[in-house]
Amino acid sequence: MHIGFIGAGKVATAYGRYLRGCGLIISGYFDRHGDKLAHACSGTHSRACRDAAEVAGISDMVLITTRDDQIEGVCTALCREGAVTANHLVGHMSGAHASAILATAEAAGAAVFSLHPLQAFAEEEKALADLPHTWFSLEGVDPRLKAVEKVLEKTGNRHFRILPEHKGLYHLAACVVSNYLVTLMDYGMHALEHSGIRSREGFQAMMPLIQGTLANIARVGPDKALTGPIARGDVSTIRHHLDALSPPELAELKAFYAYMGQKTLDLARRDVLKVDTKAEALQEVLKKA
């Protein structure tokens, strides 16, 4: 199996290096940016191709790893040149899109798929270190995609299959637990700054708490990992929090706190908060905020 990449960004470069380290053959890359192309090829000992068609010509599996809004156009252009055949596996690594955007490759006889790593690729080296423990989603219906599953078996990565119509909700969930978690951390730091604690110092102080919470979630799941005033039905503490957010300049923080409090109450009611009177009292306080 010879694997080629069209696009040499962080995802393609890290994944290519990872695949090669697992004993797979990286045939080549194409990218319009010469520096990215040279870096990716150097790290994978693969060919720097002059165009996308050359990648297809030397590859069994072609991964289109451009920006999401370019994938369909790249695939169409590749097929227009006659570079895609029934001998190809053609995929992309977008979390948001299904393999339907590769319809022109499917029409040319190729087996099409989307392969998405459930991992944040903020930095190439960190991503490379995280890839051995990363789950992947595989979407596509062609029986020939067993070859993609064999690649995942070779690298030792666990994966699940997903239906095309569920790709949107799947990616939404990934964004919430990854991207929105960053937003939530920023909200906490912003509130901390208003208490007079410097952001950098506050973040360092909060990290053990954050890591401990994530460890609890990993150990027992969100339902049972919840602690704090809402989990124990502590109405007076929630009132105290809302009072602290009463200055007009903190109105946005207060609205966000109240919304998240209501969602946390919904979560608490599923497991840790069994007393209905406490739950009702909390609901009333948060609604009035």
Short mmCIF file of N, CA and C in Angstrom, two decimals, residues 15-119:
data_model
loop_
_atom_site.label_atom_id
_atom_site.label_comp_id
_atom_site.label_asym_id
_atom_site.label_seq_id
_atom_site.Cartn_x
_atom_site.Cartn_y
_atom_site.Cartn_z
N TYR A 15 0.59 12.95 10.21
CA TYR A 15 0.05 11.61 9.95
C TYR A 15 0.96 10.81 9.02
N GLY A 16 1.53 11.48 8.02
CA GLY A 16 2.46 10.80 7.13
C GLY A 16 3.68 10.29 7.88
N ARG A 17 4.23 11.11 8.75
CA ARG A 17 5.38 10.69 9.56
C ARG A 17 5.01 9.52 10.47
N TYR A 18 3.82 9.60 11.02
CA TYR A 18 3.34 8.53 11.90
C TYR A 18 3.19 7.22 11.13
N LEU A 19 2.57 7.29 9.95
CA LEU A 19 2.38 6.09 9.14
C LEU A 19 3.72 5.46 8.77
N ARG A 20 4.66 6.31 8.37
CA ARG A 20 5.99 5.79 8.00
C ARG A 20 6.67 5.13 9.20
N GLY A 21 6.51 5.74 10.36
CA GLY A 21 7.09 5.16 11.56
C GLY A 21 6.49 3.82 11.93
N CYS A 22 5.27 3.57 11.43
CA CYS A 22 4.60 2.29 11.68
C CYS A 22 4.87 1.28 10.56
N GLY A 23 5.76 1.63 9.65
CA GLY A 23 6.15 0.69 8.61
C GLY A 23 5.41 0.79 7.31
N LEU A 24 4.58 1.81 7.14
CA LEU A 24 3.83 2.00 5.90
C LEU A 24 4.62 2.88 4.93
N ILE A 25 4.30 2.77 3.65
CA ILE A 25 5.05 3.49 2.62
C ILE A 25 4.32 4.78 2.24
N ILE A 26 4.99 5.90 2.40
CA ILE A 26 4.46 7.19 1.95
C ILE A 26 5.08 7.47 0.59
N SER A 27 4.23 7.53 -0.43
CA SER A 27 4.73 7.69 -1.80
C SER A 27 5.15 9.11 -2.11
N GLY A 28 4.35 10.09 -1.69
CA GLY A 28 4.70 11.47 -1.98
C GLY A 28 3.65 12.46 -1.53
N TYR A 29 4.00 13.72 -1.67
CA TYR A 29 3.13 14.84 -1.33
C TYR A 29 3.10 15.84 -2.48
N PHE A 30 2.00 16.59 -2.53
CA PHE A 30 1.97 17.79 -3.35
C PHE A 30 1.38 18.91 -2.53
N ASP A 31 2.01 20.07 -2.60
CA ASP A 31 1.50 21.28 -1.96
C ASP A 31 2.03 22.48 -2.73
N ARG A 32 1.21 23.50 -2.86
CA ARG A 32 1.63 24.70 -3.59
C ARG A 32 2.69 25.50 -2.84
N HIS A 33 2.78 25.28 -1.55
CA HIS A 33 3.78 25.97 -0.74
C HIS A 33 5.04 25.10 -0.65
N GLY A 34 6.09 25.57 -1.29
CA GLY A 34 7.32 24.78 -1.38
C GLY A 34 7.94 24.41 -0.06
N ASP A 35 7.86 25.32 0.92
CA ASP A 35 8.47 25.03 2.22
C ASP A 35 7.73 23.90 2.94
N LYS A 36 6.41 23.93 2.89
CA LYS A 36 5.62 22.86 3.50
C LYS A 36 5.87 21.53 2.81
N LEU A 37 5.93 21.58 1.48
CA LEU A 37 6.17 20.37 0.69
C LEU A 37 7.51 19.75 1.05
N ALA A 38 8.54 20.58 1.10
CA ALA A 38 9.89 20.07 1.41
C ALA A 38 9.94 19.47 2.82
N HIS A 39 9.28 20.13 3.76
CA HIS A 39 9.28 19.65 5.14
C HIS A 39 8.58 18.29 5.25
N ALA A 40 7.42 18.17 4.61
CA ALA A 40 6.67 16.91 4.68
C ALA A 40 7.44 15.77 4.04
N CYS A 41 8.03 16.03 2.88
CA CYS A 41 8.76 14.98 2.16
C CYS A 41 10.03 14.58 2.90
N SER A 42 10.67 15.55 3.52
CA SER A 42 11.88 15.26 4.29
C SER A 42 11.56 14.35 5.47
N GLY A 43 10.45 14.64 6.14
CA GLY A 43 10.08 13.86 7.32
C GLY A 43 9.56 12.48 7.02
N THR A 44 9.18 12.23 5.76
CA THR A 44 8.61 10.92 5.39
C THR A 44 9.44 10.20 4.33
N HIS A 45 10.55 10.83 3.91
CA HIS A 45 11.41 10.26 2.87
C HIS A 45 10.59 9.89 1.63
N SER A 46 9.75 10.83 1.21
CA SER A 46 8.86 10.59 0.08
C SER A 46 9.11 11.61 -1.03
N ARG A 47 8.44 11.42 -2.16
CA ARG A 47 8.66 12.26 -3.33
C ARG A 47 7.91 13.58 -3.22
N ALA A 48 8.59 14.66 -3.59
CA ALA A 48 7.94 15.97 -3.73
C ALA A 48 7.36 16.03 -5.14
N CYS A 49 6.06 15.91 -5.26
CA CYS A 49 5.41 15.81 -6.57
C CYS A 49 5.15 17.19 -7.16
N ARG A 50 5.17 17.25 -8.48
CA ARG A 50 4.99 18.54 -9.18
C ARG A 50 3.53 18.96 -9.22
N ASP A 51 2.61 17.99 -9.09
CA ASP A 51 1.18 18.31 -9.07
C ASP A 51 0.41 17.16 -8.41
N ALA A 52 -0.90 17.38 -8.24
CA ALA A 52 -1.73 16.38 -7.56
C ALA A 52 -1.83 15.09 -8.37
N ALA A 53 -1.84 15.22 -9.70
CA ALA A 53 -1.94 14.03 -10.55
C ALA A 53 -0.75 13.10 -10.36
N GLU A 54 0.41 13.68 -10.12
CA GLU A 54 1.60 12.85 -9.90
C GLU A 54 1.46 12.05 -8.61
N VAL A 55 0.87 12.66 -7.58
CA VAL A 55 0.63 11.93 -6.33
C VAL A 55 -0.25 10.72 -6.61
N ALA A 56 -1.35 10.94 -7.34
CA ALA A 56 -2.26 9.83 -7.65
C ALA A 56 -1.56 8.75 -8.46
N GLY A 57 -0.67 9.16 -9.35
CA GLY A 57 0.02 8.21 -10.22
C GLY A 57 0.95 7.26 -9.50
N ILE A 58 1.42 7.65 -8.31
CA ILE A 58 2.36 6.79 -7.58
C ILE A 58 1.75 6.24 -6.28
N SER A 59 0.43 6.38 -6.14
CA SER A 59 -0.22 6.00 -4.88
C SER A 59 -1.39 5.05 -5.10
N ASP A 60 -1.59 4.16 -4.13
CA ASP A 60 -2.79 3.33 -4.09
C ASP A 60 -3.89 4.05 -3.31
N MET A 61 -3.49 4.72 -2.23
CA MET A 61 -4.42 5.51 -1.43
C MET A 61 -4.03 6.97 -1.54
N VAL A 62 -5.00 7.81 -1.92
CA VAL A 62 -4.76 9.25 -2.05
C VAL A 62 -5.57 9.95 -0.97
N LEU A 63 -4.90 10.68 -0.10
CA LEU A 63 -5.56 11.46 0.94
C LEU A 63 -5.50 12.94 0.57
N ILE A 64 -6.68 13.54 0.37
CA ILE A 64 -6.76 14.97 0.05
C ILE A 64 -6.83 15.72 1.37
N THR A 65 -5.74 16.35 1.73
CA THR A 65 -5.61 16.98 3.05
C THR A 65 -5.42 18.48 2.93
N THR A 66 -6.19 19.07 2.01
CA THR A 66 -6.22 20.52 1.87
C THR A 66 -7.20 21.09 2.89
N ARG A 67 -7.43 22.41 2.82
CA ARG A 67 -8.50 23.01 3.62
C ARG A 67 -9.83 22.40 3.21
N ASP A 68 -10.76 22.35 4.15
CA ASP A 68 -12.06 21.73 3.89
C ASP A 68 -12.75 22.29 2.65
N ASP A 69 -12.67 23.60 2.46
CA ASP A 69 -13.40 24.21 1.35
C ASP A 69 -12.73 23.98 0.00
N GLN A 70 -11.59 23.29 0.00
CA GLN A 70 -10.88 23.01 -1.25
C GLN A 70 -10.95 21.54 -1.66
N ILE A 71 -11.39 20.68 -0.76
CA ILE A 71 -11.33 19.23 -1.01
C ILE A 71 -12.10 18.83 -2.27
N GLU A 72 -13.34 19.27 -2.35
CA GLU A 72 -14.18 18.87 -3.48
C GLU A 72 -13.60 19.33 -4.81
N GLY A 73 -13.13 20.58 -4.85
CA GLY A 73 -12.55 21.12 -6.08
C GLY A 73 -11.29 20.39 -6.49
N VAL A 74 -10.44 20.05 -5.53
CA VAL A 74 -9.21 19.30 -5.82
C VAL A 74 -9.56 17.93 -6.39
N CYS A 75 -10.53 17.27 -5.79
CA CYS A 75 -10.95 15.95 -6.26
C CYS A 75 -11.51 16.02 -7.68
N THR A 76 -12.34 17.02 -7.93
CA THR A 76 -12.93 17.19 -9.27
C THR A 76 -11.85 17.42 -10.31
N ALA A 77 -10.89 18.29 -9.99
CA ALA A 77 -9.80 18.58 -10.93
C ALA A 77 -8.95 17.34 -11.19
N LEU A 78 -8.72 16.57 -10.16
CA LEU A 78 -7.92 15.35 -10.28
C LEU A 78 -8.61 14.35 -11.21
N CYS A 79 -9.90 14.23 -11.05
CA CYS A 79 -10.67 13.30 -11.89
C CYS A 79 -10.78 13.80 -13.33
N ARG A 80 -10.87 15.09 -13.48
CA ARG A 80 -10.95 15.68 -14.82
C ARG A 80 -9.69 15.36 -15.63
N GLU A 81 -8.57 15.28 -14.94
CA GLU A 81 -7.31 14.95 -15.60
C GLU A 81 -7.16 13.45 -15.86
N GLY A 82 -8.11 12.66 -15.38
CA GLY A 82 -8.04 11.21 -15.55
C GLY A 82 -7.06 10.53 -14.63
N ALA A 83 -6.71 11.20 -13.52
CA ALA A 83 -5.70 10.67 -12.60
C ALA A 83 -6.25 9.65 -11.62
N VAL A 84 -7.58 9.60 -11.49
CA VAL A 84 -8.21 8.67 -10.54
C VAL A 84 -8.81 7.49 -11.30
N THR A 85 -8.54 6.29 -10.83
CA THR A 85 -9.05 5.08 -11.47
C THR A 85 -9.74 4.18 -10.45
N ALA A 86 -10.25 3.06 -10.93
CA ALA A 86 -10.91 2.10 -10.06
C ALA A 86 -9.93 1.40 -9.12
N ASN A 87 -8.66 1.59 -9.35
CA ASN A 87 -7.64 0.98 -8.49
C ASN A 87 -7.30 1.84 -7.27
N HIS A 88 -7.91 3.01 -7.19
CA HIS A 88 -7.57 3.95 -6.12
C HIS A 88 -8.54 3.88 -4.94
N LEU A 89 -7.99 4.17 -3.77
CA LEU A 89 -8.77 4.55 -2.59
C LEU A 89 -8.55 6.05 -2.45
N VAL A 90 -9.62 6.83 -2.45
CA VAL A 90 -9.51 8.29 -2.35
C VAL A 90 -10.27 8.75 -1.11
N GLY A 91 -9.56 9.43 -0.22
CA GLY A 91 -10.19 9.88 1.01
C GLY A 91 -9.78 11.28 1.40
N HIS A 92 -10.45 11.81 2.40
CA HIS A 92 -10.04 13.08 3.01
C HIS A 92 -10.06 12.91 4.52
N MET A 93 -9.51 13.89 5.24
CA MET A 93 -9.39 13.79 6.69
C MET A 93 -10.17 14.88 7.42
N SER A 94 -11.19 15.42 6.76
CA SER A 94 -12.04 16.43 7.37
C SER A 94 -13.00 15.77 8.36
N GLY A 95 -13.18 16.40 9.49
CA GLY A 95 -14.16 15.90 10.44
C GLY A 95 -15.57 16.31 10.09
N ALA A 96 -15.72 17.44 9.42
CA ALA A 96 -17.04 18.01 9.16
C ALA A 96 -17.74 17.39 7.97
N HIS A 97 -16.99 16.96 6.97
CA HIS A 97 -17.58 16.51 5.71
C HIS A 97 -17.55 15.00 5.57
N ALA A 98 -18.56 14.48 4.90
CA ALA A 98 -18.60 13.06 4.57
C ALA A 98 -17.90 12.83 3.23
N SER A 99 -17.86 11.59 2.81
CA SER A 99 -17.17 11.25 1.56
C SER A 99 -17.96 11.66 0.33
N ALA A 100 -19.17 12.17 0.51
CA ALA A 100 -19.99 12.60 -0.63
C ALA A 100 -19.30 13.69 -1.45
N ILE A 101 -18.42 14.47 -0.83
CA ILE A 101 -17.73 15.53 -1.58
C ILE A 101 -16.67 14.96 -2.52
N LEU A 102 -16.47 13.65 -2.45
CA LEU A 102 -15.54 12.97 -3.36
C LEU A 102 -16.31 12.20 -4.44
N ALA A 103 -17.50 12.67 -4.76
CA ALA A 103 -18.38 11.96 -5.70
C ALA A 103 -17.75 11.76 -7.06
N THR A 104 -16.94 12.71 -7.52
CA THR A 104 -16.31 12.56 -8.84
C THR A 104 -15.32 11.40 -8.85
N ALA A 105 -14.64 11.18 -7.73
CA ALA A 105 -13.72 10.04 -7.63
C ALA A 105 -14.49 8.73 -7.60
N GLU A 106 -15.62 8.74 -6.90
CA GLU A 106 -16.46 7.55 -6.86
C GLU A 106 -16.98 7.21 -8.25
N ALA A 107 -17.36 8.25 -9.00
CA ALA A 107 -17.84 8.05 -10.37
C ALA A 107 -16.75 7.48 -11.26
N ALA A 108 -15.49 7.78 -10.92
CA ALA A 108 -14.36 7.25 -11.70
C ALA A 108 -14.00 5.82 -11.29
N GLY A 109 -14.73 5.28 -10.31
CA GLY A 109 -14.52 3.90 -9.90
C GLY A 109 -13.74 3.71 -8.63
N ALA A 110 -13.26 4.80 -8.04
CA ALA A 110 -12.47 4.69 -6.81
C ALA A 110 -13.36 4.41 -5.60
N ALA A 111 -12.79 3.82 -4.58
CA ALA A 111 -13.46 3.67 -3.29
C ALA A 111 -13.20 4.94 -2.48
N VAL A 112 -14.26 5.62 -2.07
CA VAL A 112 -14.08 6.91 -1.39
C VAL A 112 -14.43 6.78 0.09
N PHE A 113 -13.80 7.64 0.89
CA PHE A 113 -13.99 7.56 2.34
C PHE A 113 -13.54 8.86 2.99
N SER A 114 -13.95 9.03 4.24
CA SER A 114 -13.37 10.08 5.09
C SER A 114 -12.79 9.40 6.32
N LEU A 115 -11.61 9.83 6.69
CA LEU A 115 -10.89 9.27 7.84
C LEU A 115 -10.49 10.44 8.73
N HIS A 116 -11.07 10.48 9.93
CA HIS A 116 -10.85 11.64 10.79
C HIS A 116 -10.24 11.24 12.13
N PRO A 117 -9.08 11.81 12.47
CA PRO A 117 -8.49 11.55 13.79
C PRO A 117 -9.13 12.43 14.86
N LEU A 118 -9.56 11.82 15.94
CA LEU A 118 -10.12 12.59 17.05
C LEU A 118 -8.98 13.13 17.90
N GLN A 119 -8.33 14.13 17.34
CA GLN A 119 -7.15 14.72 17.96
C GLN A 119 -7.00 16.17 17.50
#
